[in-house]
Coordinates of C-alpha atoms in Angstrom, one line a residue:
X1 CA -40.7 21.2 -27.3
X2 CA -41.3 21.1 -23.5
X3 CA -38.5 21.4 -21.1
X4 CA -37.0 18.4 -19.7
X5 CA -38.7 17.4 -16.1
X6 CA -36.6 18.2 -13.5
X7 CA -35.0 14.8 -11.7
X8 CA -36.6 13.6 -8.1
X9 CA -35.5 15.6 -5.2
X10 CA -34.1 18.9 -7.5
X11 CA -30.6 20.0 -6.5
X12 CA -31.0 18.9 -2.6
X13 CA -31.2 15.3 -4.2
X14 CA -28.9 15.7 -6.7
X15 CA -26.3 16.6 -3.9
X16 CA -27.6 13.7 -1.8
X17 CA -26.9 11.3 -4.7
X18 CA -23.5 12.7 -4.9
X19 CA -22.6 12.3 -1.2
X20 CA -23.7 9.3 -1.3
X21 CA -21.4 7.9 -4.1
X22 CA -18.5 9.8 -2.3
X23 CA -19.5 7.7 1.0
X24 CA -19.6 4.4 -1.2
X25 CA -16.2 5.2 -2.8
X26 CA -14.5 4.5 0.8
X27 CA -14.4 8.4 1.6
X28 CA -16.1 9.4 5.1
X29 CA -18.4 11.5 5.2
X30 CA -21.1 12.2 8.1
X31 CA -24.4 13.9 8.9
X32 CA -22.4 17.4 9.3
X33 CA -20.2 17.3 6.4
X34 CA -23.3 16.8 4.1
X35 CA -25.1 19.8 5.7
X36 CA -22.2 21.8 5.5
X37 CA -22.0 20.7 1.8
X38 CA -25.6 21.6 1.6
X39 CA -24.8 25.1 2.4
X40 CA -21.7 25.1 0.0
X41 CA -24.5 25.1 -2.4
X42 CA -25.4 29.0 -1.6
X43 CA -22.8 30.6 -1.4
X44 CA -20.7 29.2 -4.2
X45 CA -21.8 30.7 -8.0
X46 CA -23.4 27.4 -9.3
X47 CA -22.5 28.1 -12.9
X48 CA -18.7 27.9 -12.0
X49 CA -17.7 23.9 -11.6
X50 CA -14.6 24.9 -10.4
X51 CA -15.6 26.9 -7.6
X52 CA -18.1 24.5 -6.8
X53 CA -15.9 21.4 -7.3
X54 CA -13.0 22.8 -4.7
X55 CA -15.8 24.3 -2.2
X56 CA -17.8 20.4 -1.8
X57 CA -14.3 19.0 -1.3
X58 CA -13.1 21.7 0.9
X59 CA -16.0 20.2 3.8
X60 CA -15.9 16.3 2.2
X61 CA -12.6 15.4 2.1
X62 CA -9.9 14.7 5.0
X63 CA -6.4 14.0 3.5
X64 CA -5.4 14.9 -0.4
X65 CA -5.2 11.2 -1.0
X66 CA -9.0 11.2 -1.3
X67 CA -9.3 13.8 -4.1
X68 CA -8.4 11.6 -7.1
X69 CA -11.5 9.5 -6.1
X70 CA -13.3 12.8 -5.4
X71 CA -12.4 14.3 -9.1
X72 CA -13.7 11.4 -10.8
X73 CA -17.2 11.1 -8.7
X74 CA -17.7 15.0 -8.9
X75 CA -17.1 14.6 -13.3
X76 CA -19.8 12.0 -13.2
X77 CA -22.0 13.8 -10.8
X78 CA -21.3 17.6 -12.2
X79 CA -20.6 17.0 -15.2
X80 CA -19.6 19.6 -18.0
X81 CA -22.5 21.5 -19.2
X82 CA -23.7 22.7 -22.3
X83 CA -23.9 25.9 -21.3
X84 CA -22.3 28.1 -23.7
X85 CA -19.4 29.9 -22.5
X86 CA -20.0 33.6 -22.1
X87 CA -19.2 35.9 -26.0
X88 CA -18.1 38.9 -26.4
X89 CA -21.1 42.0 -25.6
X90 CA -23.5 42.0 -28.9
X91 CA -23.2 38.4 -29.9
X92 CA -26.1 37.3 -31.0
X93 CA -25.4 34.0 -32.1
X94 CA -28.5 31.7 -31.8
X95 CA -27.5 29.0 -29.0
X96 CA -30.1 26.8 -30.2
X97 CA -27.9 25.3 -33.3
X98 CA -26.2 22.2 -33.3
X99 CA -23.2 23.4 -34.5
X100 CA -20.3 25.7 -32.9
X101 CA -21.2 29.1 -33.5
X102 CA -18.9 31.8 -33.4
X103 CA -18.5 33.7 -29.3
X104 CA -20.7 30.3 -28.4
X105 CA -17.4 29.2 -26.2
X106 CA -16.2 26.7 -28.6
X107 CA -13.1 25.7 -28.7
X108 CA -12.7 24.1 -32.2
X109 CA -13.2 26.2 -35.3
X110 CA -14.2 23.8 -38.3
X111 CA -15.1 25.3 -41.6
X112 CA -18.3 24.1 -43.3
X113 CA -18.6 21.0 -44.9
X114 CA -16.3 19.4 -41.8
X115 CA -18.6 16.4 -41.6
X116 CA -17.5 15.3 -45.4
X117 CA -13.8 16.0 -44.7
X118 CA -11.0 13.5 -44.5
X119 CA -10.5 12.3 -40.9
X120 CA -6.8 13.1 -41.3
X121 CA -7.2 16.6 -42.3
X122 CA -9.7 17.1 -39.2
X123 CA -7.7 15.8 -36.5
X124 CA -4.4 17.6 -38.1
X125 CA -7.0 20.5 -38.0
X126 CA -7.8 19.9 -34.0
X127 CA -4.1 18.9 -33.1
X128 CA -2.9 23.1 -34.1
X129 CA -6.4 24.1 -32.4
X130 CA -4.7 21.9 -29.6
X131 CA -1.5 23.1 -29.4
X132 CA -2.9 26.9 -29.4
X133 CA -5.2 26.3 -26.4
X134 CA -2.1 24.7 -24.4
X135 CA -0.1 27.6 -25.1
X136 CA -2.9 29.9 -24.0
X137 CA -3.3 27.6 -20.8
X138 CA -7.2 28.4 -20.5
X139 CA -8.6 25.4 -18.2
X140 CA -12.1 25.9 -19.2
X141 CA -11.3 26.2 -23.1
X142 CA -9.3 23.0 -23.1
X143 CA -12.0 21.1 -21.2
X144 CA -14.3 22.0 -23.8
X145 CA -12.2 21.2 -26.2
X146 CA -11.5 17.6 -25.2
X147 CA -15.5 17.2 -24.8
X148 CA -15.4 18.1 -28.7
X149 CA -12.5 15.9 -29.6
X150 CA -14.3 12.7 -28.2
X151 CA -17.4 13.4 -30.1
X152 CA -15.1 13.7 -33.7
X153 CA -12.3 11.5 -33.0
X154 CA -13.2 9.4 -29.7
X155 CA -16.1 7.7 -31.3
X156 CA -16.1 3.7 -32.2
X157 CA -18.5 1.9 -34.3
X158 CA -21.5 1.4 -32.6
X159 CA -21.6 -1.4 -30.6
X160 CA -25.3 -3.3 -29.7
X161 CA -25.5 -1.2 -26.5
X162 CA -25.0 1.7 -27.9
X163 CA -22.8 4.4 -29.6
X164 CA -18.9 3.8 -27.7
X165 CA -16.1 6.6 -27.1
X166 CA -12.5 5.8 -26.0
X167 CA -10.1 8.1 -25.0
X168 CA -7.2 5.9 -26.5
X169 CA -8.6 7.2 -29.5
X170 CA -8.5 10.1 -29.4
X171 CA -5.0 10.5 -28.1
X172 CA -3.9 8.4 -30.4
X173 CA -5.3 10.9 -33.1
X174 CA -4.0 14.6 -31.6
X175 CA -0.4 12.5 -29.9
X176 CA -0.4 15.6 -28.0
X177 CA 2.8 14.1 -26.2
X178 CA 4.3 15.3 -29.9
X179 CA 3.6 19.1 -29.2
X180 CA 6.0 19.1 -26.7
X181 CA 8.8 20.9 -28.8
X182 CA 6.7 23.3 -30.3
X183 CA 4.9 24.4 -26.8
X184 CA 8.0 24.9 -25.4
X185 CA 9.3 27.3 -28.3
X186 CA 6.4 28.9 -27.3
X187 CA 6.5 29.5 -23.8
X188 CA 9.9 30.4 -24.0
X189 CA 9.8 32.3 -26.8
X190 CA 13.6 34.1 -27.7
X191 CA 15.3 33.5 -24.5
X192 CA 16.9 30.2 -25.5
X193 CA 17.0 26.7 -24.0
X194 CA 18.4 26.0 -20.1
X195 CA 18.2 27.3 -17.0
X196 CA 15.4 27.5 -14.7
X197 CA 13.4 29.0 -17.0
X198 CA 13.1 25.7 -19.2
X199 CA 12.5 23.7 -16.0
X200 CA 9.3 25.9 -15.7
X201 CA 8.2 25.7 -18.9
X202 CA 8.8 21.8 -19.1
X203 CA 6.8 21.7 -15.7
X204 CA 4.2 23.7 -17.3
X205 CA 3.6 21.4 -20.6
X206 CA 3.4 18.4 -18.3
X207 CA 0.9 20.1 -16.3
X208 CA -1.3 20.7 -19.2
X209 CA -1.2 17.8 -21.1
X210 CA -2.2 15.9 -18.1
X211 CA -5.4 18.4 -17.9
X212 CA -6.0 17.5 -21.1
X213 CA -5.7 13.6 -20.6
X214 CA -7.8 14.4 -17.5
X215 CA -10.5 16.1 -18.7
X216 CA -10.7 13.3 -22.2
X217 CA -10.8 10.9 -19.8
X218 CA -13.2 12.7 -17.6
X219 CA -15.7 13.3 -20.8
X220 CA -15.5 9.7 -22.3
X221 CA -17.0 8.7 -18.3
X222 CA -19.7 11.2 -19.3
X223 CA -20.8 9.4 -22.0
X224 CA -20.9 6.2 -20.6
X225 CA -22.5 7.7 -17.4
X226 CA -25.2 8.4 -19.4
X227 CA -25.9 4.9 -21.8
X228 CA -25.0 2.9 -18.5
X229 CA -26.0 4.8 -15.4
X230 CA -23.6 7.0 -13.2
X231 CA -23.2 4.3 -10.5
X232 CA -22.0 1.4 -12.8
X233 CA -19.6 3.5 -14.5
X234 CA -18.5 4.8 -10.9
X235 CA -17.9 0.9 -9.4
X236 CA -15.4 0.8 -12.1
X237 CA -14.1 4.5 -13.1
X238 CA -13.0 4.8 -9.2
X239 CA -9.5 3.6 -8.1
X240 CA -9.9 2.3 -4.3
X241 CA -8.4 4.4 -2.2
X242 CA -5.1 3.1 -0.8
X243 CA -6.1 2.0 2.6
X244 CA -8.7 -0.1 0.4
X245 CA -5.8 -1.7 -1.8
X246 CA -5.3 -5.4 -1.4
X247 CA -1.5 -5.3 0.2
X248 CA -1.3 -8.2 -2.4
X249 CA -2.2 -6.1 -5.6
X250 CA -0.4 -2.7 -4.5
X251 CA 1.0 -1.0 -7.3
X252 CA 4.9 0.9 -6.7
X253 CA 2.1 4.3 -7.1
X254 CA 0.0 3.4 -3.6
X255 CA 3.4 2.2 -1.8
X256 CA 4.1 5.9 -0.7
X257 CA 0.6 6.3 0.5
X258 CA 0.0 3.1 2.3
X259 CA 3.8 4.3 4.4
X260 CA 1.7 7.3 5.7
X261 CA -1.3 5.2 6.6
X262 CA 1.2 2.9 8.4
X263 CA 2.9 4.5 10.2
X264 CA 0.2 6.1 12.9
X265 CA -1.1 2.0 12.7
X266 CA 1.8 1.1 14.0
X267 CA 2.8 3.2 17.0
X268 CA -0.9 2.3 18.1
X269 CA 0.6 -1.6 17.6
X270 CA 3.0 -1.6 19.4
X271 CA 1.3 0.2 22.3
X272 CA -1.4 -1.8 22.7
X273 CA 0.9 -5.0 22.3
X274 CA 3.9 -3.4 24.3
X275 CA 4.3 -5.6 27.8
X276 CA 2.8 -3.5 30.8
X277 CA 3.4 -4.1 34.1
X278 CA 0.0 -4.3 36.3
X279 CA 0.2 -1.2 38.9
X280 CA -1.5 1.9 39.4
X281 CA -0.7 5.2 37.8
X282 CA 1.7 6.3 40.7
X283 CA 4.1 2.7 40.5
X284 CA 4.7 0.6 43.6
X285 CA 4.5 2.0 47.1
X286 CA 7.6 2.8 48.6
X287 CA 7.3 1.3 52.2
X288 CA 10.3 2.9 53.5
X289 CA 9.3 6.7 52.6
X290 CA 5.3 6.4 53.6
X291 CA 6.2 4.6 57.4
X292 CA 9.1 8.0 57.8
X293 CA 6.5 10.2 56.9
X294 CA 4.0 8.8 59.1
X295 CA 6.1 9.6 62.2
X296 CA 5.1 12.8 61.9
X297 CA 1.3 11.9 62.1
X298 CA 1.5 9.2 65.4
X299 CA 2.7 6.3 63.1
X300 CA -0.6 6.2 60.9
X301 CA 0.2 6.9 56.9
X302 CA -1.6 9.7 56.4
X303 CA 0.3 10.2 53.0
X304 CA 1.7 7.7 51.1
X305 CA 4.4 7.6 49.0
X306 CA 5.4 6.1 45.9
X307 CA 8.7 5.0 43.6
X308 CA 8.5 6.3 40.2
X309 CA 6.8 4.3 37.5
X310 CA 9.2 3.3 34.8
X311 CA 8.4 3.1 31.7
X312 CA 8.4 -0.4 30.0
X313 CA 9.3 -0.7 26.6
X314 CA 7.5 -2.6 24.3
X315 CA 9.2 -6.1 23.7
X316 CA 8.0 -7.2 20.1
X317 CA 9.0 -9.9 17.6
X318 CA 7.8 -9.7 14.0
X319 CA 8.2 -13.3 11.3
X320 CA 7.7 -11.7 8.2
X321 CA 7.1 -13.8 5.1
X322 CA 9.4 -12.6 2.3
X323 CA 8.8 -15.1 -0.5
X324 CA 8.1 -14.0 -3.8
X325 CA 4.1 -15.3 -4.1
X326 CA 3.5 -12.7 -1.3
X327 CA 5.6 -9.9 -2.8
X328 CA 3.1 -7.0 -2.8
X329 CA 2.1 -8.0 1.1
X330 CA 6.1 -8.1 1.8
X331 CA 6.8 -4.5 1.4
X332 CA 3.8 -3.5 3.8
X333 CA 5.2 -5.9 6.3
X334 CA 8.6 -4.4 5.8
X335 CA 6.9 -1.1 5.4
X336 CA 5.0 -2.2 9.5
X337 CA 8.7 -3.1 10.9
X338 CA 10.3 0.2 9.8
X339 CA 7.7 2.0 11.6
X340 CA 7.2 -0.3 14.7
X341 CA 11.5 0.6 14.7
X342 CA 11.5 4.4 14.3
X343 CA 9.0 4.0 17.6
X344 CA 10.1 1.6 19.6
X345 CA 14.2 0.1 20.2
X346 CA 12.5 -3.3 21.3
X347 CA 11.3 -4.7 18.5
X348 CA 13.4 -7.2 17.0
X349 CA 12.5 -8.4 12.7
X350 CA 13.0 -11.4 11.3
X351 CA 12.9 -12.5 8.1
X352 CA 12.2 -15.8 6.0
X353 CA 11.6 -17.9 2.9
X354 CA 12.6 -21.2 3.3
X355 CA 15.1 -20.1 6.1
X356 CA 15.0 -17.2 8.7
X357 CA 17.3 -14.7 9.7
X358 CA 17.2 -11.5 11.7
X359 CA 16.9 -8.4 9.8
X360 CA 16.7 -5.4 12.7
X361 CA 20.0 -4.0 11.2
X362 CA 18.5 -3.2 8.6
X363 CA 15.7 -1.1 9.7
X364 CA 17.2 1.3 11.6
X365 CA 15.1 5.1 12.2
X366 CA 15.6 7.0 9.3
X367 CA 16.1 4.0 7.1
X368 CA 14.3 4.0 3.8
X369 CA 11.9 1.1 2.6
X370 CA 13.5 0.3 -0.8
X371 CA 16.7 0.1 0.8
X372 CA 16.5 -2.2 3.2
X373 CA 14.4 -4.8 0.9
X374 CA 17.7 -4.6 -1.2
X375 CA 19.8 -5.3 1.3
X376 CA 17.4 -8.3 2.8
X377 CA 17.6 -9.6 -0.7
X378 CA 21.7 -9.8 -1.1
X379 CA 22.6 -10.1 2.5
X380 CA 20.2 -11.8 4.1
X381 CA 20.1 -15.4 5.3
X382 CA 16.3 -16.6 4.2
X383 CA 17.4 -18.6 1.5
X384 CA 18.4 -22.8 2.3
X385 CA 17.1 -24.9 -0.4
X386 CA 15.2 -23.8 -3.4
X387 CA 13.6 -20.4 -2.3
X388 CA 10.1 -21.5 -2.4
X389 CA 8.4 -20.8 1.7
X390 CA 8.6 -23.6 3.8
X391 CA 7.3 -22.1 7.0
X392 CA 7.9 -25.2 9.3
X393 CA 12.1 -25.0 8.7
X394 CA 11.6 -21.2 9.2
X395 CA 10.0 -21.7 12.4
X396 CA 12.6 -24.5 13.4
X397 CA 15.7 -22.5 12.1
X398 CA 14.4 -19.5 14.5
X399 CA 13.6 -21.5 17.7
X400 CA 16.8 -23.2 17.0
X401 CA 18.8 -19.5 16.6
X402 CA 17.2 -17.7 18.9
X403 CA 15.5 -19.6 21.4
X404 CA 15.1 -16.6 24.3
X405 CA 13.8 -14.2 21.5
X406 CA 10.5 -15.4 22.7
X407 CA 9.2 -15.0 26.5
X408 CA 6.9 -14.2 29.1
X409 CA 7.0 -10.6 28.1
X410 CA 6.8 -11.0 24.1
X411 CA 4.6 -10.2 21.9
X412 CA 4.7 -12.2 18.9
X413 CA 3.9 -11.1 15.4
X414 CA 4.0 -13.3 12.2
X415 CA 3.0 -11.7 8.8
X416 CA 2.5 -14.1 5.8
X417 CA 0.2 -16.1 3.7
X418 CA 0.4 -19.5 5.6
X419 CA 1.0 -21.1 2.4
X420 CA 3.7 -23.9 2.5
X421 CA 4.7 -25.3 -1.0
X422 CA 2.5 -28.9 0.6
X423 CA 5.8 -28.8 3.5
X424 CA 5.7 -29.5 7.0
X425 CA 3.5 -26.7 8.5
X426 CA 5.7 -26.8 11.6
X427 CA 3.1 -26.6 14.0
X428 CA 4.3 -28.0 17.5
X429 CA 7.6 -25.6 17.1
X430 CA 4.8 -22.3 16.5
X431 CA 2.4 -23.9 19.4
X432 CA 5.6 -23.9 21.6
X433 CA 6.3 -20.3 20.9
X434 CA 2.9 -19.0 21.2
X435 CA 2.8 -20.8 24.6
X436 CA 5.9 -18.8 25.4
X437 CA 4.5 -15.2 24.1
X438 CA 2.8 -13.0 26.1
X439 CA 0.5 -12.5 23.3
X440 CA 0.5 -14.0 19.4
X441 CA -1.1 -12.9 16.5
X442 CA -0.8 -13.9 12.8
X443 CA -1.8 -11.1 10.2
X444 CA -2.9 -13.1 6.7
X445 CA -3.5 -11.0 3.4
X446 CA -5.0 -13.7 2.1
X447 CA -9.4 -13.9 2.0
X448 CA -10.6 -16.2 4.9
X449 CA -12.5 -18.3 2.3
X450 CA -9.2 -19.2 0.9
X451 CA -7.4 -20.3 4.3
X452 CA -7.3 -24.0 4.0
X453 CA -7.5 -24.3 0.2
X454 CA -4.4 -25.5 -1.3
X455 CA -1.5 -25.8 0.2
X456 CA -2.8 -23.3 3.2
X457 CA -2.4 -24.3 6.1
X458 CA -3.7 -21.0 7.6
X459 CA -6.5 -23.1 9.3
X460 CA -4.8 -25.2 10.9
X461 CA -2.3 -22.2 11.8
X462 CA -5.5 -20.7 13.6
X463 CA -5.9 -23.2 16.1
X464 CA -2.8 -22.6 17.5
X465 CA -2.3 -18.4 17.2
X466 CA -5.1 -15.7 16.4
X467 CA -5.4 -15.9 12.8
X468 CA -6.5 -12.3 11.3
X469 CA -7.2 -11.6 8.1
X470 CA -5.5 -8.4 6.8
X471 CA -5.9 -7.4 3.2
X472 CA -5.8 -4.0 3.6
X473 CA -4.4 -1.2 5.7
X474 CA -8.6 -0.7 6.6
X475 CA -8.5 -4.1 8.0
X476 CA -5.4 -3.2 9.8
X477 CA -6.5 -0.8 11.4
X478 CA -9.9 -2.1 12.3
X479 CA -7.4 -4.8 14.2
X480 CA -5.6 -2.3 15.8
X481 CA -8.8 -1.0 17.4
X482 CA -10.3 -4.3 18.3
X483 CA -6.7 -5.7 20.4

């Protein structure tokens, strides 16, 4: 049998392709980063994924977040090879056989015959093989393992595409979350229950048996890597990153995540929307100072002084839409004001569903997220009628409230869907206070193609204030950059 052809481009493309799906998955990664993953290349050992895995994202990644996405592109891209892990000195075992030999790396010893056995007996058989190697704790031998448990227990009847593995199955056959007792009578052997030493161990088990789901998870994207293609299977094996989730579809997992991205988004807010006052870097000239001084130079200002330049602090005033159909976007907006407060003492929140009341109390520095929602929710004033959004009694109620919370030195900022339960819109009261702003801009998580549809009235919001769409903290920050 001839050896397989080599694929297009050798290693140098291999690595290319893989860069490139890194790029794809929302990761950044330019000209020098690739060359320096180039050279990773020669002086990592080749043979060792995971000296080659944490050396490629050692130049290609920026910020932990990324690696998740970065684990499940390199599995597709470097996958686990059939390399036989190194034997003991003298074995001789041919390599060339189908089945596990013995010092061939495997980690599942099956007697003869195995094929012909009762399902039940093998997986029983694999779940103690299982429990050994977690005890042991040897990365490479459980990976290995789980590629052998999803060929024996992972596989589903063939479907017309082509021979299908779950994972589900699998775990569903070893229930490794069962082993948990036993593992920890092993790792702690006679020294009894408590203490910190069962916190370790405890740690430990968890941290295994996610390696294990990891790497089951990892092989059964092998497989389907290689009946569909690597790419398809990466458009849906890769979770976005979570500046690329939807504020409208985040999950309580991406909400501490998107709170980091935040908050550097909205210092650079409320800068750029911060009232300045129009005068050079040295403030106003102090007439009084620079005509004394020029005595000493025959009355002509030779030197002129100037009166300090105070700083101005930023004057913002954030709507936020908390109704319940914009519940994911509402804890990024409330996640936006707790940062534009812990930067900046003049920005005042405000809050509404069908009514509006001001919520700065609430966000105060130091104040956690969670919290505050729960107090917006008991004590709170956005509730009048029936709890469904009705933005143009919103609006009204805060004109009527507050009616100098808006002026010539205001920015305003209104966060929310624009959808109004087929109610007044309230458009002369917003025109009227985006006449009175220094500067107005609406940030909607909803697609553009949807403004208008319904009961939106996002379009007709965007004649009067600078409608952007914001769906994600990307988009966020690409309007940050753009103000």
């Amino acid at each position: 049998m001839s050896a397989p052809s080599a694929p297009a481009g050798g290693l140098a493309g291999h690595l290319d392709g893989f860069v490139r799906a890194v790029r794809e998955a929302g990761i950044p990664v330019g000209i020098s980063q690739a060359v320096d993953a180039a050279e990773i290349l020669t002086v990592v050992d080749l043979l060792d994924r995971e000296q080659l895995r944490h050396g490629l994202a050692a130049v290609l990644l920026q910020r932990a977040s990324q690696r998740p996405a970065y684990d499940v592109l390199f599995d597709l891209w470097w996958p686990l090879s059939d390399r036989p892990a190194p034997g003991p000195a003298g074995d001789d075992a041919d390599p060339a056989d189908g089945e596990p030999q013995a010092g061939d790396g495997s980690t599942l010893d099956l007697p003869d015959g195995h094929g012909d056995g009762d399902e039940r007996d093998l997986a029983q058989r694999m779940r103690e093989q299982l429990a050994r190697l977690l005890l042991e704790g040897d990365d490479e031998a459980l990976r290995r393992f789980a590629r052998q448990a999803v060929e024996q227990l992972g596989r589903a009847p063939a479907s017309p595409s082509g021979q299908s593995y779950f994972g589900y199955r699998v775990m569903r056959a070893l229930s490794p979350d069962t082993l948990v007792t036993q593992l920890l009578a092993g790792l702690l052997g006679d020294g009894g229950r408590g203490g910190l030493a069962e916190q370790v161990a405890r740690q430990t088990v968890r941290e295994r048996l996610a390696a294990f789901r990891t790497a089951v998870d990892a092989e059964v994207r092998r497989r389907a890597a290689a009946d569909r293609g690597r790419d398809r299977v990466a458009k849906s094996a890769v979770r976005p990153l979570a500046e690329q989730v939807d504020f409208l579809r985040a999950q309580q997992s991406d909400l501490a995540e998107l709170r980091r991205a935040v908050a550097p988004l909205a210092r650079r807010l409320a800068v750029r929307l911060s009232a300045r006052r129009r005068m050079g870097r040295q403030g106003r000239l102090d007439f009084r100072r620079t005509v004394r001084a020029s005595l000493g130079t025959g009355g002509v200002p030779v030197v002129t002084h100037h009166r300090p330049r105070k700083v101005h602090k930023p004057e913002l005033v954030v709507l936020c839409d908390v109704s319940g159909s914009v519940a994911g976007f509402s804890h990024f907006t409330l996640m936006l004001t707790q940062a534009l407060r812990e930067h900046f003492s003049g920005v005042r929140a405000f809050a509404f569903v069908d009514s509006t009341d001001e919520v700065t109390r609430f966000f105060r520095p130091g104040a956690d997220v969670a919290g505050a929602v729960a107090r917006i929710g008991r004590e709170a004033d956005v509730v009048a009628f029936d709890g469904h959004s009705d933005y143009g009694n919103a609006l009204e109620v805060f004109a009527d409230r507050w009616p100098t919370a808006v002026g010539p030195k205001t920015s305003l900022l209104v966060l929310g869907d624009g959808r109004t339960n087929y109610r007044q819109p309230g458009l002369p009261v917003l025109a009227d206070l985006v006449r009175r702003a220094r500067s107005a801009h609406w940030l909607n998580p909803e697609p553009r193609r949807l403004w208008g549809s319904g009961d939106s009235a996002a379009d007709r919001y965007g004649e009067v204030v600078d409608m952007v769409e914001c769906r994600n903290a990307t988009q966020l920050a690409e309007f940050v950059t753009t103000l």
